[in-house]
JSON list of C-alpha atoms in Angstrom, two decimals:
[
{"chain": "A", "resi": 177, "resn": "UNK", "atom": "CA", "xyz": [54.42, -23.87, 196.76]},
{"chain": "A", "resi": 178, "resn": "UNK", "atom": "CA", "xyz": [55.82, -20.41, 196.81]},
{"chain": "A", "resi": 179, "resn": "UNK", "atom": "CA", "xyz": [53.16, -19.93, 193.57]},
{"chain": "A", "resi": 180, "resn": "UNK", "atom": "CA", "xyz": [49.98, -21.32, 195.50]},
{"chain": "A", "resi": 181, "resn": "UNK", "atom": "CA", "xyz": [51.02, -19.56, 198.91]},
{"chain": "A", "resi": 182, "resn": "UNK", "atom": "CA", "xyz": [50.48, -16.14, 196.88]},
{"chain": "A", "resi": 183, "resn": "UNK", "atom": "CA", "xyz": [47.34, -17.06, 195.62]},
{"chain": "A", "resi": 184, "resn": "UNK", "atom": "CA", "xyz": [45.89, -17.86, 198.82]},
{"chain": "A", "resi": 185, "resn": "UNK", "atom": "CA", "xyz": [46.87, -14.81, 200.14]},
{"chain": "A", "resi": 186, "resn": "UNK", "atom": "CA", "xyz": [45.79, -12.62, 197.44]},
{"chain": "A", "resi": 187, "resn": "UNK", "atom": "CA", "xyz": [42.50, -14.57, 197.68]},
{"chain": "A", "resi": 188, "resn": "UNK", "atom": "CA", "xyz": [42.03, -13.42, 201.18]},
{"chain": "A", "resi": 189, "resn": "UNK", "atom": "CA", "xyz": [42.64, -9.70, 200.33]},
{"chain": "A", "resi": 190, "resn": "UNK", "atom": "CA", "xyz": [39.54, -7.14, 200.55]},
{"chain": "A", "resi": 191, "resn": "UNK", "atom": "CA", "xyz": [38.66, -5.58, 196.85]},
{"chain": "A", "resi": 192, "resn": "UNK", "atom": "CA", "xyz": [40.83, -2.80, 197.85]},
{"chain": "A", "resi": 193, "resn": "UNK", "atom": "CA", "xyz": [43.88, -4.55, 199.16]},
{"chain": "A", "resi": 194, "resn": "UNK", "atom": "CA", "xyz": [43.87, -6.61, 195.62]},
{"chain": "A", "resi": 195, "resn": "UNK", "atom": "CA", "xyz": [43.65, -3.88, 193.89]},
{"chain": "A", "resi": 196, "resn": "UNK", "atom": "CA", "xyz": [47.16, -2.38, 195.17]},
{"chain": "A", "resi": 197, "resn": "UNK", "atom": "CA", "xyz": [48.79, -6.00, 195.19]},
{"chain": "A", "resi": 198, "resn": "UNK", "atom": "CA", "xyz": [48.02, -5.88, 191.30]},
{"chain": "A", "resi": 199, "resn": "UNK", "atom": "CA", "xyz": [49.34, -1.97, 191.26]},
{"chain": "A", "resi": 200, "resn": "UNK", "atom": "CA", "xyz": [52.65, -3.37, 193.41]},
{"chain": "A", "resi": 201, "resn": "UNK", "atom": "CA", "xyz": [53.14, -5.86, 191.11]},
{"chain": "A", "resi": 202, "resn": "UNK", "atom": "CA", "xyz": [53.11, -3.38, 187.97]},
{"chain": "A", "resi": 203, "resn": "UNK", "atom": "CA", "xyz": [55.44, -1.30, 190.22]},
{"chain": "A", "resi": 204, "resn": "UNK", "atom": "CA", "xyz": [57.85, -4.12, 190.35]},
{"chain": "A", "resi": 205, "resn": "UNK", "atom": "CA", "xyz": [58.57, -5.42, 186.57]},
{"chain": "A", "resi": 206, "resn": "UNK", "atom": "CA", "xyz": [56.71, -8.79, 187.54]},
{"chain": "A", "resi": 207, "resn": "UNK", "atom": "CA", "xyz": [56.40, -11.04, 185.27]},
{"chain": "A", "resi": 208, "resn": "UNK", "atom": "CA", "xyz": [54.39, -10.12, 182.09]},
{"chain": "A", "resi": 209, "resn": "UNK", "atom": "CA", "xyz": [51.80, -13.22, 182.40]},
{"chain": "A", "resi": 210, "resn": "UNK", "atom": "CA", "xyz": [51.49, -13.29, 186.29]},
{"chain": "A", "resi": 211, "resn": "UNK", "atom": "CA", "xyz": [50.51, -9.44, 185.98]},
{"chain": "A", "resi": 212, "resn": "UNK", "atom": "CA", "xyz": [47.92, -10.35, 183.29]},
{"chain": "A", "resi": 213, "resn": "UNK", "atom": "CA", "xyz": [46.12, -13.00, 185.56]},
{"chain": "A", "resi": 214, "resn": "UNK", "atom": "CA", "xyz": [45.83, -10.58, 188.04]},
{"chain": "A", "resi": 215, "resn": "UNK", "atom": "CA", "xyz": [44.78, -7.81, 185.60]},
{"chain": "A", "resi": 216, "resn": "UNK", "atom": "CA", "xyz": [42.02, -9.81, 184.52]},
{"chain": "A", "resi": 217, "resn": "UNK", "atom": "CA", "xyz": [40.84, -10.55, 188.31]},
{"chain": "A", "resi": 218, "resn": "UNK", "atom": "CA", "xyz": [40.48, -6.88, 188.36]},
{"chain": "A", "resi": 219, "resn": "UNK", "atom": "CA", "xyz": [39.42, -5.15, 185.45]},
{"chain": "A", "resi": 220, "resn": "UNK", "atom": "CA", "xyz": [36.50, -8.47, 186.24]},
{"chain": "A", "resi": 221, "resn": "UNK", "atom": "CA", "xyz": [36.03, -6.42, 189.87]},
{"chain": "A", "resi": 222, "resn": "UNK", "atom": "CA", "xyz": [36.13, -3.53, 188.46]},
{"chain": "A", "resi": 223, "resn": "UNK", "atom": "CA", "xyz": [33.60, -3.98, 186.23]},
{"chain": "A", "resi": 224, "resn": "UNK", "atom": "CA", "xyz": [30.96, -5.21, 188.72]},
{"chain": "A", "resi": 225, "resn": "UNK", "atom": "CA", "xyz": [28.62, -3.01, 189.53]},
{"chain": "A", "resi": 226, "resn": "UNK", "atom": "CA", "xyz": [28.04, -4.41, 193.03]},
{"chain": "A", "resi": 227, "resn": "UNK", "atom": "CA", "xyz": [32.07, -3.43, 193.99]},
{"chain": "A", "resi": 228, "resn": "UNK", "atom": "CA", "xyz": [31.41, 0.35, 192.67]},
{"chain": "A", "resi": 229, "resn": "UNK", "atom": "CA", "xyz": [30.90, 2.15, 196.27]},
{"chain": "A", "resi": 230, "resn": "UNK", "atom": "CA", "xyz": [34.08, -0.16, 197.19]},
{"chain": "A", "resi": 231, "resn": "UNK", "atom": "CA", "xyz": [36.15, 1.23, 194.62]},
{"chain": "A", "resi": 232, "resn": "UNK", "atom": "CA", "xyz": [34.70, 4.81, 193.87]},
{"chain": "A", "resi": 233, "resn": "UNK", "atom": "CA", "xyz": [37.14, 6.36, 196.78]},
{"chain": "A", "resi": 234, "resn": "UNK", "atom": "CA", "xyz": [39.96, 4.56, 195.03]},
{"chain": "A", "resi": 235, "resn": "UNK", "atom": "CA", "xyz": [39.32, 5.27, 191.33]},
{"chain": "A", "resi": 236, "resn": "UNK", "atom": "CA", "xyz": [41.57, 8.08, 190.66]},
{"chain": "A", "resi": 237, "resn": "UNK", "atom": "CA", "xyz": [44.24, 7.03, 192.20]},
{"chain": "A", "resi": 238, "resn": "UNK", "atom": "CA", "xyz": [44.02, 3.63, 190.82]},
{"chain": "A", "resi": 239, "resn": "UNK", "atom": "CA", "xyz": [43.35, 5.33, 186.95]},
{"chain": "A", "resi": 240, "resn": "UNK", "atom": "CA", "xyz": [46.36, 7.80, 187.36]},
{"chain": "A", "resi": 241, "resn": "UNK", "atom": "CA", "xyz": [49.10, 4.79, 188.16]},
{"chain": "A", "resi": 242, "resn": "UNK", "atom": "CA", "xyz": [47.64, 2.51, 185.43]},
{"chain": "A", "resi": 243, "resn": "UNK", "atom": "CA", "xyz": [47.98, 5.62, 183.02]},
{"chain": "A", "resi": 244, "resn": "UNK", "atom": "CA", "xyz": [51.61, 6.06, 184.61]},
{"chain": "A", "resi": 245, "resn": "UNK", "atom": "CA", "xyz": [52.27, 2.36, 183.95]},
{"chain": "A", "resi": 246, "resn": "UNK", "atom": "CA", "xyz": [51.13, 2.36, 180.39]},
{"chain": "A", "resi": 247, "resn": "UNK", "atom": "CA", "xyz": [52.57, 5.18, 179.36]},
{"chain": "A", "resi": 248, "resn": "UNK", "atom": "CA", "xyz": [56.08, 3.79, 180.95]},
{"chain": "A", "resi": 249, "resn": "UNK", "atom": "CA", "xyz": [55.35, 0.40, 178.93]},
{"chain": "A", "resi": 250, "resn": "UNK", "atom": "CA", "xyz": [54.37, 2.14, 175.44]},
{"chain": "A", "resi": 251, "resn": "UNK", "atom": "CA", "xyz": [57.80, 3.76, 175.59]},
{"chain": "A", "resi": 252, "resn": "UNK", "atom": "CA", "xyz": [60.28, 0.76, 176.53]},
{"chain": "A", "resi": 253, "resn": "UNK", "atom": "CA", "xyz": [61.99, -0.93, 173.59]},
{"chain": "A", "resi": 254, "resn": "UNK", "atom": "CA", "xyz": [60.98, -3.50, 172.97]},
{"chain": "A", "resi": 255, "resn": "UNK", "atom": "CA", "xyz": [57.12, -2.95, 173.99]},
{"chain": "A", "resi": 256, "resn": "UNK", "atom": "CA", "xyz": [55.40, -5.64, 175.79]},
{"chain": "A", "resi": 257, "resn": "UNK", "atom": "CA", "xyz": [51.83, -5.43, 173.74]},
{"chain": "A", "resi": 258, "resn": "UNK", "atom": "CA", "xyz": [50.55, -8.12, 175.50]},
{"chain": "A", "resi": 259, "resn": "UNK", "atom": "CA", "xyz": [51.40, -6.18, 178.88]},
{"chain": "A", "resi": 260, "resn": "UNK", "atom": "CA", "xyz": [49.81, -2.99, 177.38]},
{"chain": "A", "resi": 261, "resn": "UNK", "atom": "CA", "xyz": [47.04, -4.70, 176.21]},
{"chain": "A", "resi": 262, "resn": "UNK", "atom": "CA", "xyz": [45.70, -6.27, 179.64]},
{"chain": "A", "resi": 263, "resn": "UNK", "atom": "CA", "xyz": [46.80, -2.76, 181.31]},
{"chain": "A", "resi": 264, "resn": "UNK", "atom": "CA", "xyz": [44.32, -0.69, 178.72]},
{"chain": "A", "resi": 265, "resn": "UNK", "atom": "CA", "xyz": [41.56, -3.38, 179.08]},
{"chain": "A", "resi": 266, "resn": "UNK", "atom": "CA", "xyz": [41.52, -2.77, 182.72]},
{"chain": "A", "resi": 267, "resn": "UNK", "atom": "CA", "xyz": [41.17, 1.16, 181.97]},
{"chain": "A", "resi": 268, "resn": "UNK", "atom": "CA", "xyz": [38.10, 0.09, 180.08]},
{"chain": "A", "resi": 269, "resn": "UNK", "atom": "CA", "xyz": [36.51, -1.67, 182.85]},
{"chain": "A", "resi": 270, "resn": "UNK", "atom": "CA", "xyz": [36.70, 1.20, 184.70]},
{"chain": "A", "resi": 271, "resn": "UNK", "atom": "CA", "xyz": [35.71, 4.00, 181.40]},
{"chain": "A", "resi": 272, "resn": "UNK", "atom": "CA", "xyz": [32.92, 2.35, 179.99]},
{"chain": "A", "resi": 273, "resn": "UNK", "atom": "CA", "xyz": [31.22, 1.97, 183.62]},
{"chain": "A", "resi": 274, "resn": "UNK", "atom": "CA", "xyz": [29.76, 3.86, 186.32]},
{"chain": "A", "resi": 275, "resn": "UNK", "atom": "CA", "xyz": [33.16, 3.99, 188.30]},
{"chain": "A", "resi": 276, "resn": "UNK", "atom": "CA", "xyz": [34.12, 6.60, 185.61]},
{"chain": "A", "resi": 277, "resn": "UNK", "atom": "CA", "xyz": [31.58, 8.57, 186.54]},
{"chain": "A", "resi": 278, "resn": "UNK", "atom": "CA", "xyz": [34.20, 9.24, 190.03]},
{"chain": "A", "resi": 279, "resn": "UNK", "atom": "CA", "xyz": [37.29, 10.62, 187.88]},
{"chain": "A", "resi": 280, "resn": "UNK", "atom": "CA", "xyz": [38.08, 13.95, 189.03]},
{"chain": "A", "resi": 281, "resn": "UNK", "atom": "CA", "xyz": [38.87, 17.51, 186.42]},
{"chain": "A", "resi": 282, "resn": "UNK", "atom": "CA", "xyz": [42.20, 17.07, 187.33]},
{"chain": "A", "resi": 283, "resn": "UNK", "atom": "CA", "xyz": [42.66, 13.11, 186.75]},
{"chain": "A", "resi": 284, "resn": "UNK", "atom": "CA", "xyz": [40.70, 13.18, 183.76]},
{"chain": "A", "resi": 285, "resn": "UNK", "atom": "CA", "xyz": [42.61, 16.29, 182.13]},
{"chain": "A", "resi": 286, "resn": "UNK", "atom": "CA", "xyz": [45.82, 13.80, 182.69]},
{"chain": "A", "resi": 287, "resn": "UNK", "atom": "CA", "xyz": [44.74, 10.54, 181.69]},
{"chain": "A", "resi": 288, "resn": "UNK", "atom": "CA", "xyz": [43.11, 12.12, 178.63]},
{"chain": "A", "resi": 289, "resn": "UNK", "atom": "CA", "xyz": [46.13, 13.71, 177.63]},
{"chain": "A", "resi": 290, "resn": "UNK", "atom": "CA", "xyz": [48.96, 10.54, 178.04]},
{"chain": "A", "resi": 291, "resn": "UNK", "atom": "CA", "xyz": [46.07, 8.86, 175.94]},
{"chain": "A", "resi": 292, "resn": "UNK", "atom": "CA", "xyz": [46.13, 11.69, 173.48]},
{"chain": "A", "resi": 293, "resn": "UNK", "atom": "CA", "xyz": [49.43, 11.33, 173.19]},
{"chain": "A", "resi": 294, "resn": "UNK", "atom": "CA", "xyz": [50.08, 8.33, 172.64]},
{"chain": "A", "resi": 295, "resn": "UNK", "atom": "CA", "xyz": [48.02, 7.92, 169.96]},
{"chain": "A", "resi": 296, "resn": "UNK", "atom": "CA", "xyz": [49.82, 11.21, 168.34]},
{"chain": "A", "resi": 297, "resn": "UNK", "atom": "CA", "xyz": [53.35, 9.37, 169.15]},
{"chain": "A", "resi": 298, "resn": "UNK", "atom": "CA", "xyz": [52.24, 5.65, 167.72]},
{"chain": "A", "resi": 299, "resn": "UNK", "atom": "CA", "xyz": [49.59, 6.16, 165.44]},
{"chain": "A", "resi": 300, "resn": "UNK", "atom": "CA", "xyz": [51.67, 6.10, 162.46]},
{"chain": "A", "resi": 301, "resn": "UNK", "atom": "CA", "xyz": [53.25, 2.60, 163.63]},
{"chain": "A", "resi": 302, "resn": "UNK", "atom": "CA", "xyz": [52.04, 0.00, 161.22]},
{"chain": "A", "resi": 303, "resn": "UNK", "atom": "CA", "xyz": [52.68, -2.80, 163.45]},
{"chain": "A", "resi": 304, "resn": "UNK", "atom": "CA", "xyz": [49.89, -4.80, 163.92]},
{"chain": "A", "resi": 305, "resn": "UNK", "atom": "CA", "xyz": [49.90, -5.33, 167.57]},
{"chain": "A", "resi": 306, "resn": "UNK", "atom": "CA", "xyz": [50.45, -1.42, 167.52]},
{"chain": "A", "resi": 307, "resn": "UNK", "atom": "CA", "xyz": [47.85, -0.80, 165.39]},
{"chain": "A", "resi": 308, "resn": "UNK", "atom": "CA", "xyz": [45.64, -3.11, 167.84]},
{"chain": "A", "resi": 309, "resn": "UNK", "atom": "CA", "xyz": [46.31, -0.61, 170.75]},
{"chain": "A", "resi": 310, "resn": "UNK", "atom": "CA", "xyz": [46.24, 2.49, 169.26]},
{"chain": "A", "resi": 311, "resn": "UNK", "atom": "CA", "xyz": [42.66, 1.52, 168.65]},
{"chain": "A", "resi": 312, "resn": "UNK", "atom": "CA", "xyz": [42.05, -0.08, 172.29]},
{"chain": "A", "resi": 313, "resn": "UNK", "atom": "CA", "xyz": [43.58, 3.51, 173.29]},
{"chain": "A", "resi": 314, "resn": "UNK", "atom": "CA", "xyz": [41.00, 5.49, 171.39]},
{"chain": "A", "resi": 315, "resn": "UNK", "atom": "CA", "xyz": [38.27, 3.42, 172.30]},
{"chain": "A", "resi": 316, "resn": "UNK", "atom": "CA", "xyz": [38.95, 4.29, 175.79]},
{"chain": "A", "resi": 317, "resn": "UNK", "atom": "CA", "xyz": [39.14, 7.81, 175.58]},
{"chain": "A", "resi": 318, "resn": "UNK", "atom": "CA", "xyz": [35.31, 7.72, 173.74]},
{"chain": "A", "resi": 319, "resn": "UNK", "atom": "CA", "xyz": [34.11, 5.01, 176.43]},
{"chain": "A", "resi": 320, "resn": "UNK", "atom": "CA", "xyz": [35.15, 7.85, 179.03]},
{"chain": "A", "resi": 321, "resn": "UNK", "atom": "CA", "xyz": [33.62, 10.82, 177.44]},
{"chain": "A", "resi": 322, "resn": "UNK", "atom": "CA", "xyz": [29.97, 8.63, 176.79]},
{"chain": "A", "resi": 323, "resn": "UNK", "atom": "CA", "xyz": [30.20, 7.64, 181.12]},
{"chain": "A", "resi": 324, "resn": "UNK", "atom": "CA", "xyz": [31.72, 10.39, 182.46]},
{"chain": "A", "resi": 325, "resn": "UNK", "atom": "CA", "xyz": [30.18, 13.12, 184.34]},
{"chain": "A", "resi": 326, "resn": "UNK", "atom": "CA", "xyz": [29.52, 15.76, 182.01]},
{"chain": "A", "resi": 327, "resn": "UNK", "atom": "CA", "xyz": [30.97, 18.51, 183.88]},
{"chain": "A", "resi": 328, "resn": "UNK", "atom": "CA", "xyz": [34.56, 16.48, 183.79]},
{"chain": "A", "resi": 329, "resn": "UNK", "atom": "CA", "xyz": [34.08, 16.24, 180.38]},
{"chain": "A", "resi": 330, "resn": "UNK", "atom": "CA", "xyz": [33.80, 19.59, 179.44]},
{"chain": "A", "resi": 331, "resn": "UNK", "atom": "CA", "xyz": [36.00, 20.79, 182.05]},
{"chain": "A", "resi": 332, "resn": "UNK", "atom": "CA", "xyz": [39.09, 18.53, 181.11]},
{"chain": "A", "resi": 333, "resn": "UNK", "atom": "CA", "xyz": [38.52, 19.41, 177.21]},
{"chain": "A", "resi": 334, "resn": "UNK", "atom": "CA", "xyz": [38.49, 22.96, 177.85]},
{"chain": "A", "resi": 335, "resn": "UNK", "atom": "CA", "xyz": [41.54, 22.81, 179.82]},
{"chain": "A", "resi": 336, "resn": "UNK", "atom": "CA", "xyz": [43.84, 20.61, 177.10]},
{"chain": "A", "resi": 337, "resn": "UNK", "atom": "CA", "xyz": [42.67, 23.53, 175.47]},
{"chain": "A", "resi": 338, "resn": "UNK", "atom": "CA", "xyz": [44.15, 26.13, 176.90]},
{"chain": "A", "resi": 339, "resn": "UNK", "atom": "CA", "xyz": [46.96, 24.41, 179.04]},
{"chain": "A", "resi": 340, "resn": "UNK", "atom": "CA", "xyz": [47.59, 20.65, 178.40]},
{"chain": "A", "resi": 341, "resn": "UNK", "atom": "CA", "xyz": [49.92, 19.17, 180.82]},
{"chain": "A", "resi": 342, "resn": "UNK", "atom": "CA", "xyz": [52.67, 18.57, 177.92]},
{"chain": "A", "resi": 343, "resn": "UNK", "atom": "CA", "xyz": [56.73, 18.12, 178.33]},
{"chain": "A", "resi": 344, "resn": "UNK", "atom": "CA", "xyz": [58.06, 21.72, 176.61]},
{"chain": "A", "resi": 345, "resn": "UNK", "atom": "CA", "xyz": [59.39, 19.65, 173.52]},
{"chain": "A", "resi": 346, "resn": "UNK", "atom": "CA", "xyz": [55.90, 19.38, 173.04]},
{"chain": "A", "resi": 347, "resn": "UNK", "atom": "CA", "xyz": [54.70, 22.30, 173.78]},
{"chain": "A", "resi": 348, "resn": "UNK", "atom": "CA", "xyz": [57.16, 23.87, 171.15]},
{"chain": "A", "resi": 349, "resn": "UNK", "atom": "CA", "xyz": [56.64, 21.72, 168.83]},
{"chain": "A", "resi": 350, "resn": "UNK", "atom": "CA", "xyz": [53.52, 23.95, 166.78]},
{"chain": "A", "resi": 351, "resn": "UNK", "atom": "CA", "xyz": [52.83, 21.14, 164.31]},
{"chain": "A", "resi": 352, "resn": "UNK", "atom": "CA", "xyz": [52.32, 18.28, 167.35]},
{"chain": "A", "resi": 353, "resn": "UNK", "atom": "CA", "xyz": [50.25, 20.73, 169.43]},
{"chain": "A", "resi": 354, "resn": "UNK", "atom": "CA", "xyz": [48.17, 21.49, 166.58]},
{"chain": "A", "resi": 355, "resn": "UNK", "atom": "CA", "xyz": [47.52, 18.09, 166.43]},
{"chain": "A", "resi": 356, "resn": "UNK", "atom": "CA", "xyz": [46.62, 17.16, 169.83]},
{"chain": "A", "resi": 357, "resn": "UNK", "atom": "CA", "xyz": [44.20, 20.38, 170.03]},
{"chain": "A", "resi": 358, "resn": "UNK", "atom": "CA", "xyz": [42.49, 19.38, 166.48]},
{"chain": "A", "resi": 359, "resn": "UNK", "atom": "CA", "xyz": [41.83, 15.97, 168.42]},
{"chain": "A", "resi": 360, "resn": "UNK", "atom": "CA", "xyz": [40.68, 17.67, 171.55]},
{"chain": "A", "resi": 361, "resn": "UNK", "atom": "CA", "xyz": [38.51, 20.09, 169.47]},
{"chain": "A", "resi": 362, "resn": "UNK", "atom": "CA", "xyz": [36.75, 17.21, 167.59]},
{"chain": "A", "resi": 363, "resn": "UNK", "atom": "CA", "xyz": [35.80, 15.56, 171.25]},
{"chain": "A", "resi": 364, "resn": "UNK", "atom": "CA", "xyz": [34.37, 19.43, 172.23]},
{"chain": "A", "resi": 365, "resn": "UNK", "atom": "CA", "xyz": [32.70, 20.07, 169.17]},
{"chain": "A", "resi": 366, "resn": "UNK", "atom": "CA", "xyz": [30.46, 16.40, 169.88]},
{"chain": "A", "resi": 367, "resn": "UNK", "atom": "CA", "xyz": [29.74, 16.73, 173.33]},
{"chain": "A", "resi": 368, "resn": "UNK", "atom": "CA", "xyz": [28.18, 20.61, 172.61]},
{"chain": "A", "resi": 369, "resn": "UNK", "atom": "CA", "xyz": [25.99, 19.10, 170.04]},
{"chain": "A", "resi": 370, "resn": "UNK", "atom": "CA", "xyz": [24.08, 17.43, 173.13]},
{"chain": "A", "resi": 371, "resn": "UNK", "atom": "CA", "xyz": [24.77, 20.17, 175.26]},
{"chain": "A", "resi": 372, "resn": "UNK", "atom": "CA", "xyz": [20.67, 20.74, 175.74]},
{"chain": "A", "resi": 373, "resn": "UNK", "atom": "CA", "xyz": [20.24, 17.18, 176.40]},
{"chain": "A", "resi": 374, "resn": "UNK", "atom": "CA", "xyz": [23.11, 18.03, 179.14]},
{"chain": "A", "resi": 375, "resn": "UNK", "atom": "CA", "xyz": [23.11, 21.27, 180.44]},
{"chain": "A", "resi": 376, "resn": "UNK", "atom": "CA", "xyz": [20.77, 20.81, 183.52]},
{"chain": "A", "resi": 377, "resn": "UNK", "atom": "CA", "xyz": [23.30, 18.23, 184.60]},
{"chain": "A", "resi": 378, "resn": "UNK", "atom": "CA", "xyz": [26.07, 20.47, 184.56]},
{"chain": "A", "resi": 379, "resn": "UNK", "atom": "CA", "xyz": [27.84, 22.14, 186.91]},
{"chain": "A", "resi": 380, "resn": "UNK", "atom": "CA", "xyz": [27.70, 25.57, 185.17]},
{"chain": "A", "resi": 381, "resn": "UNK", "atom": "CA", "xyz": [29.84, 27.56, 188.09]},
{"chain": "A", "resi": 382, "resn": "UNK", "atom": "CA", "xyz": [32.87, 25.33, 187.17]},
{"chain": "A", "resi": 383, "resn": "UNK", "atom": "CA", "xyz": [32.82, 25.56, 183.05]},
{"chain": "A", "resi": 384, "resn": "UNK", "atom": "CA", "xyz": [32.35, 28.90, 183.51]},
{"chain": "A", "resi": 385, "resn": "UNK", "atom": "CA", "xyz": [35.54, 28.91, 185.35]},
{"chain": "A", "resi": 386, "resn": "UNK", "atom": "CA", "xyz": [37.54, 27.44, 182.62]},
{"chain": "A", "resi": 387, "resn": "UNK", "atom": "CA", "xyz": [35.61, 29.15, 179.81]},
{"chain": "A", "resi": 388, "resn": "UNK", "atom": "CA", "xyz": [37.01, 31.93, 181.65]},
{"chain": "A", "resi": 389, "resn": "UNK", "atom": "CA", "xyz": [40.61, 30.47, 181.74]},
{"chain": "A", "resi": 390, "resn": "UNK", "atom": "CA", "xyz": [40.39, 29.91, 178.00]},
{"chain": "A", "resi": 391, "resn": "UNK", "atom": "CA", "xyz": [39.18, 33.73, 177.18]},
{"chain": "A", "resi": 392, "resn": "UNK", "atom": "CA", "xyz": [41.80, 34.60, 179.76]},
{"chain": "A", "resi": 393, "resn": "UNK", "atom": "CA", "xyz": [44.95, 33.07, 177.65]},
{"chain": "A", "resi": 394, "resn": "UNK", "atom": "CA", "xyz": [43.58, 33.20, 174.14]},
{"chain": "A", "resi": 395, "resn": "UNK", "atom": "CA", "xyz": [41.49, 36.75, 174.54]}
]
């Protein structure tokens, strides 16, 4: 009863209101396949292009607590893949979409980097549900720089550049950040080769502001 109670309630929440009950119930360990179900419900609204002015306001916070939550799962022992799975198919409702075109410099330069990094920290695992996500994970970060706004994208790849939100282990570690800035060079390097499909689109003030950020640290 308890079970059908909570889907009749859920079923009478507004777009937004499910979208937090799914979020509280990531917040709260639920149960692995009650959390999928509901992850499916709304990478499904998510993906709608009807919801999209519904959910634009809501976007960032809603990509920055899934990154949180995958992140947190990727590093528990043992990992729930299936968990992980559902939580990075939901992110790519939302990356290969219009909705991505809503992520903010900031929100972007952080999800981008926890997806960076995970696929620096797990890429070597041969596991084959491992192996599974690691790709899921870097078809993500490609879905989001083909929809995002192209401003974003230049801005947030300019800015792992010269100051990627890293722990200081990282940070000091020159053989890791190496890596992580050879993968964030390869993403720069393919957007400017459309750059003069782009550049009317752009917002030229702000890259010019983190151009200047970059000369600033490595001039």
């Amino acid at each position: 009863n308890n079970n059908n109670n909570g889907v009749v309630s859920f079923d009478r929440l507004n777009n937004i209101e499910k979208a937090e009950f799914v979020l509280a119930k990531l917040d709260e360990n639920a149960p692995t396949e009650e959390v999928v179900t509901m992850l499916r419900h709304l990478g499904s609204l998510l993906s709608d292009p009807n919801q999209h002015s519904v959910f634009e306001v809501y976007i960032n916070d809603i990509v920055n607590r899934l990154l949180e939550h995958l992140f947190d799962r990727f590093n528990r022992n043992p990992i729930d893949h299936r968990l992980c799975k559902y939580i990075l198919f939901t992110l790519m409702n939302i990356m290969e979409g219009n909705l991505a075109k809503s992520i903010l410099i900031n929100v972007a330069t952080s999800s981008m980097n926890e997806l960076i990094l995970l696929t620096l920290l797990f890429g070597n695992d041969q596991n084959e549900n491992m192996v599974l996500l690691i790709r899921a994970v870097n078809a993500t970060v490609v879905s989001f720089t083909d929809n995002a706004d192209p401003t974003v994208n230049i801005c947030f790849m300019i800015r792992l550049l010269y100051s990627p939100p890293l722990e200081p282990k990282y940070l000091n570690d020159h053989d890791f950040l190496s890596r992580h800035q050879n993968i964030t060079t390869r993403m720069l390097i393919k957007l400017v080769k459309i750059l003069p499909e782009i550049i009317a689109t752009l917002d030229l003030d702000r890259v010019l502001y983190e151009v200047g950020q970059f000369l600033e640290i490595y001039s």
